[in-house]
Coordinates of C-alpha atoms in Angstrom, one line a residue:
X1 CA 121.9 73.7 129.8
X2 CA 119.3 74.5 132.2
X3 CA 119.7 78.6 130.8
X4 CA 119.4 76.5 127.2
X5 CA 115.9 75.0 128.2
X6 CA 114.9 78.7 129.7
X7 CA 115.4 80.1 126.5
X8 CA 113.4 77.6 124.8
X9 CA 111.0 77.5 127.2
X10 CA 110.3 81.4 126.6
X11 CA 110.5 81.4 122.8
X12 CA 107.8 78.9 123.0
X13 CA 105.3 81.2 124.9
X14 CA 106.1 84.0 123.1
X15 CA 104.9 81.6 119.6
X16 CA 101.8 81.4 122.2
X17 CA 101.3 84.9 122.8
X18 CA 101.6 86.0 119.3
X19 CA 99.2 82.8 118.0
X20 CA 96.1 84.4 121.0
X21 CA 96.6 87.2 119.6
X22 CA 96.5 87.2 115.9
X23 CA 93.6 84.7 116.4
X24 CA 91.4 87.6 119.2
X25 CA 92.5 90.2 116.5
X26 CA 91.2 87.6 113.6
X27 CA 87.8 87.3 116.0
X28 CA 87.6 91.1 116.1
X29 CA 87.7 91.4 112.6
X30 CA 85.5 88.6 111.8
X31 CA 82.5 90.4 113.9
X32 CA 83.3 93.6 112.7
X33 CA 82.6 92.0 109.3
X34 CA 79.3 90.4 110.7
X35 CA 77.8 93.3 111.8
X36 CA 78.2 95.2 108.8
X37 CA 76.3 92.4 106.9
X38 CA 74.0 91.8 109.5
X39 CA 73.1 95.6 109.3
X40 CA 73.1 95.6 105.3
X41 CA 70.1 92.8 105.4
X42 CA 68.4 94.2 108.1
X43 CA 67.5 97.4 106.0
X44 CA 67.7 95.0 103.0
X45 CA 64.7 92.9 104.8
X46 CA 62.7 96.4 106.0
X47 CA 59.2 96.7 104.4
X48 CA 58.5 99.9 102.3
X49 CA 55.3 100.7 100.2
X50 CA 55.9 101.0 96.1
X51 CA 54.3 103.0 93.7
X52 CA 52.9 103.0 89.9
X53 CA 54.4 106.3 88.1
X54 CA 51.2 108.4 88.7
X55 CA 52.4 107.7 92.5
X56 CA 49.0 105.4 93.4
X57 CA 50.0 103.1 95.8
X58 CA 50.4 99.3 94.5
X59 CA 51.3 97.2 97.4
X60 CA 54.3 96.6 99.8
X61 CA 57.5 94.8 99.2
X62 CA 61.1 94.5 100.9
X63 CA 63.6 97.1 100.3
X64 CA 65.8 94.7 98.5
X65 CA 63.3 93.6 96.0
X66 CA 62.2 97.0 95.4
X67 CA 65.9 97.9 94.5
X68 CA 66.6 95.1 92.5
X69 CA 63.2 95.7 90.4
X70 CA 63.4 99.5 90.2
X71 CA 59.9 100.1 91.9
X72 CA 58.8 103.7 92.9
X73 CA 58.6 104.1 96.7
X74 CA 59.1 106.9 99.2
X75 CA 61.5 108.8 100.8
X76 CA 62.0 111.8 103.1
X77 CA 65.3 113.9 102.4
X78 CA 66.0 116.9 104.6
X79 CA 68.4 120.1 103.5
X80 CA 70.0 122.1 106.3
X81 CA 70.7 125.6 106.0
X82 CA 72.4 128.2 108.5
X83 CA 73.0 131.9 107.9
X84 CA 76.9 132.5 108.6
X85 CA 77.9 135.8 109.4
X86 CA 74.4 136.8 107.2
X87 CA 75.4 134.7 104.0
X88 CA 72.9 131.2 103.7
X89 CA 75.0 128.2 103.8
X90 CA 73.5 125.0 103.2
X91 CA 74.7 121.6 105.0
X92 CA 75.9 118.6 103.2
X93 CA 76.6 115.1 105.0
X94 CA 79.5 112.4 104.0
X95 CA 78.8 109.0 104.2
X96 CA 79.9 106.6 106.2
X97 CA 82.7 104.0 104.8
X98 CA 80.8 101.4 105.7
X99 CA 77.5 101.7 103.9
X100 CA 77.1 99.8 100.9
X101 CA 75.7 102.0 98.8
X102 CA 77.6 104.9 97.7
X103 CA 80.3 105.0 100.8
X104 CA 82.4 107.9 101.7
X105 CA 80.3 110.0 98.9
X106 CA 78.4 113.7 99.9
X107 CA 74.8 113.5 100.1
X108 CA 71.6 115.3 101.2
X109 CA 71.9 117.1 104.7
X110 CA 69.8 113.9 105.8
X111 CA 67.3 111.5 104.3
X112 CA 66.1 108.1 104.3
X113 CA 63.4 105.6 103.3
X114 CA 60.0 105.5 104.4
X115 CA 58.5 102.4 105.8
X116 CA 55.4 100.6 105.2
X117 CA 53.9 101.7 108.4
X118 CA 55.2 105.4 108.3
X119 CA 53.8 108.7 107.1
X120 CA 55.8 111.5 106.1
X121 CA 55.8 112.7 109.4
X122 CA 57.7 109.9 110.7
X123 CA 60.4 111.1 108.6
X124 CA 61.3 113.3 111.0
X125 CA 62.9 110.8 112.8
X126 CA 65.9 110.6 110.2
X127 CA 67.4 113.7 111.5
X128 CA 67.5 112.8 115.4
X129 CA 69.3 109.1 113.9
X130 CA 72.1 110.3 111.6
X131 CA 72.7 114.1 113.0
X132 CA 71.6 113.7 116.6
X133 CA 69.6 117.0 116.8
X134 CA 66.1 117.3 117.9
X135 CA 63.6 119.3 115.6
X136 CA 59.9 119.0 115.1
X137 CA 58.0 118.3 111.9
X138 CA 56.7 121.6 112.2
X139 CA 59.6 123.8 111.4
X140 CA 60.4 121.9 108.0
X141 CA 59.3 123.8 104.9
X142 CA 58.5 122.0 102.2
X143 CA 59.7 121.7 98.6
X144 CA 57.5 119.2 97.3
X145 CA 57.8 115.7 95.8
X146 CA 60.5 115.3 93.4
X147 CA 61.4 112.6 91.8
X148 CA 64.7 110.6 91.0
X149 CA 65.8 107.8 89.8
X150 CA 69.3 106.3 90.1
X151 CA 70.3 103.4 88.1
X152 CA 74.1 101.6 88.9
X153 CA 75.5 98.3 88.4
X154 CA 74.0 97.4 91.9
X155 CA 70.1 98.7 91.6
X156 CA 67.4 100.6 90.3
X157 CA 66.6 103.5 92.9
X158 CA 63.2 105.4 91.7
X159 CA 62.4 107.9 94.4
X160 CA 59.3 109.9 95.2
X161 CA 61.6 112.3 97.3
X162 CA 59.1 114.1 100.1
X163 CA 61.7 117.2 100.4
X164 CA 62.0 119.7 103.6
X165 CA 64.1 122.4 104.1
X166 CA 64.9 123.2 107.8
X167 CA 66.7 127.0 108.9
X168 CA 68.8 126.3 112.1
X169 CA 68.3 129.8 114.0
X170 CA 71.4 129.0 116.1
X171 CA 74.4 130.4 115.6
X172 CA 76.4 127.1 116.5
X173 CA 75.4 124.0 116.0
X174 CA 76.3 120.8 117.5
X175 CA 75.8 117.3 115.3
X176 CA 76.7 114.0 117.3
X177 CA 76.4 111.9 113.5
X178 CA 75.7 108.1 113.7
X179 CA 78.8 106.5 112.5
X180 CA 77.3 103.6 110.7
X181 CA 75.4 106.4 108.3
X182 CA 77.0 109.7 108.9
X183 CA 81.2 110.0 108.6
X184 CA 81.1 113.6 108.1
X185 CA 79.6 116.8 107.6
X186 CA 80.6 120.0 105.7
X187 CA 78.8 123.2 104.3
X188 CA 79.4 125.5 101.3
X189 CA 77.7 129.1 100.9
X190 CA 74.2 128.8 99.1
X191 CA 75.1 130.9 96.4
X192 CA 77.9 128.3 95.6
X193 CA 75.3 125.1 95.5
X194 CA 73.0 126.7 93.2
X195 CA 75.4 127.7 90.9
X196 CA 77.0 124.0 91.2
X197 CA 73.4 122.4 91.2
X198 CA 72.6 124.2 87.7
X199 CA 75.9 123.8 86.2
X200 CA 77.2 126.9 86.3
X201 CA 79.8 125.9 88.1
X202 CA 81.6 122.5 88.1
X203 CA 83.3 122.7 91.3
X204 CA 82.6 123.6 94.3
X205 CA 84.3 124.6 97.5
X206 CA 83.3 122.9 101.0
X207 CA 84.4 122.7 104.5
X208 CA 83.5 120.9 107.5
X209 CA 84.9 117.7 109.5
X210 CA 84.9 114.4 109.5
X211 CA 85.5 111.5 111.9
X212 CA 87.9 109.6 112.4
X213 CA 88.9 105.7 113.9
X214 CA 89.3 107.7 117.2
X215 CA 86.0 109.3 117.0
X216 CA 87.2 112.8 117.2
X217 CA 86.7 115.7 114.3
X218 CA 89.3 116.1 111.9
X219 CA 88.7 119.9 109.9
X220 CA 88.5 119.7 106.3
X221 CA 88.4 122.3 103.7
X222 CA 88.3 121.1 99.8
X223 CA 87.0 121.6 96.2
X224 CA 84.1 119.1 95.1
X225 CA 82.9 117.8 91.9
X226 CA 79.9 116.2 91.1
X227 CA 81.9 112.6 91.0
X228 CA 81.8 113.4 95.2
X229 CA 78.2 113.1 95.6
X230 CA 75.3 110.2 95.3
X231 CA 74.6 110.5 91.4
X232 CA 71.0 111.6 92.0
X233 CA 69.8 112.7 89.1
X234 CA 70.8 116.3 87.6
X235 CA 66.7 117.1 87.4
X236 CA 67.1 116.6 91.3
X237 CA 69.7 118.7 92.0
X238 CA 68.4 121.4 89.8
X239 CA 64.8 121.9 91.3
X240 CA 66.4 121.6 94.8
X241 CA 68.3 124.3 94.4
X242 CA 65.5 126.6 92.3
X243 CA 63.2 125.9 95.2
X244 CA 65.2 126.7 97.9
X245 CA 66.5 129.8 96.4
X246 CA 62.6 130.8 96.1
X247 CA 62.1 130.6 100.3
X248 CA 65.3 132.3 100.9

């Protein structure tokens, strides 16, 4: 009998165990879930300037507004080369799986909005965020203003893209990529991204990392079409890679 009640007695906090758990694990998940949203409307909420089409400022409004209404407005994008064994390879960053826009898809080396109360300059300070590594505004050349213009189901993105290209003169280099932007980051040979970036080519081969739940680098090595990247614009693509080619 009493062996009876011990038995019971242990099945019963065993239903305990297992109920604290699911519900901490339940918790965990629930904040998770918060903090993705909270940072979704905190760069929903940030203030950026916007633009008629002959770029003359008009006023400032919230990012989210400017999205929804398909207002111009700035940003600063950033394109990473490295010469490999004497061939020019260019960087290209994976987003992380938890941005709302475009997750998990290959983008510019790094890039970002502009604020209300930034210059170009302050730009800079996209590379140190997603890719850890310090640089000055000094050593970016630049490729101009481009424009693009995304339209999805979800917004209207029309960018005046302040472009840069930047040379790392180290043989190695070392990212430490934010997770909550940056999941990833591979490279191709130059010669292979202006040929995809024209169309000459449809595919194109890359290698790289990315990061996984245990935060360590997992090698990579694939073939890439245009359905793996942001779907800037073909124009963009096109006169990224023409000017680029011209300052290599």
């Amino acid at each position: 009998m009493i062996r009876y009640f011990i038995i019971e007695a242990s099945y019963f906090l065993y239903l305990d165990f297992v109920c604290y758990i699911a519900y901490k694990l339940d918790d965990i998940v629930h904040k998770i879930y918060e903090d993705t949203q909270r940072g979704g409307r905190k760069m929903n909420e940030e203030m950026i300037k916007i633009f008629d089409e002959s770029r003359t400022e008009i006023g400032i409004s919230s990012r989210k507004n400017v999205h929804e209404k398909g207002l111009w407005h700035e940003t600063f994008h950033c394109w990473c080369i490295q010469k490999v064994d004497g061939i020019d390879c260019i960087y290209i960053q994976i987003r992380s799986d938890s941005k709302n826009d475009y997750p998990n898809l290959l983008d510019i080396t790094t890039a970002g909005h502009l604020l209300a109360n930034e210059t170009v300059h302050d730009g800079i300070r996209e590379v140190k965020e997603e890719l850890g590594i310090d640089i000055l505004f000094e050593d970016l050349e630049s490729l101009g203003i481009i424009e693009d213009c995304i339209v999805t189901k979800q917004l209207i993105d029309k960018e005046f893209c302040h472009v840069y290209l930047y040379r790392f003169t180290d043989t190695k280099v070392s990212f430490k990529l934010q997770e909550e932007e940056v999941s990833g980051i591979v490279k191709t040979q130059f010669n292979n991204f202006y040929d995809f970036c024209v169309g000459n080519s449809h595919v194109m081969p890359v290698s790289g990392y990315v990061i996984n739940e245990s935060g360590n680098q997992v090698a990579i090595s694939k073939k890439v079409t245009k359905k793996d990247f942001v779907p800037h614009q073909d124009t963009y693509f096109k006169n990224i890679a023409q000017r680029i080619k011209e300052l290599l």
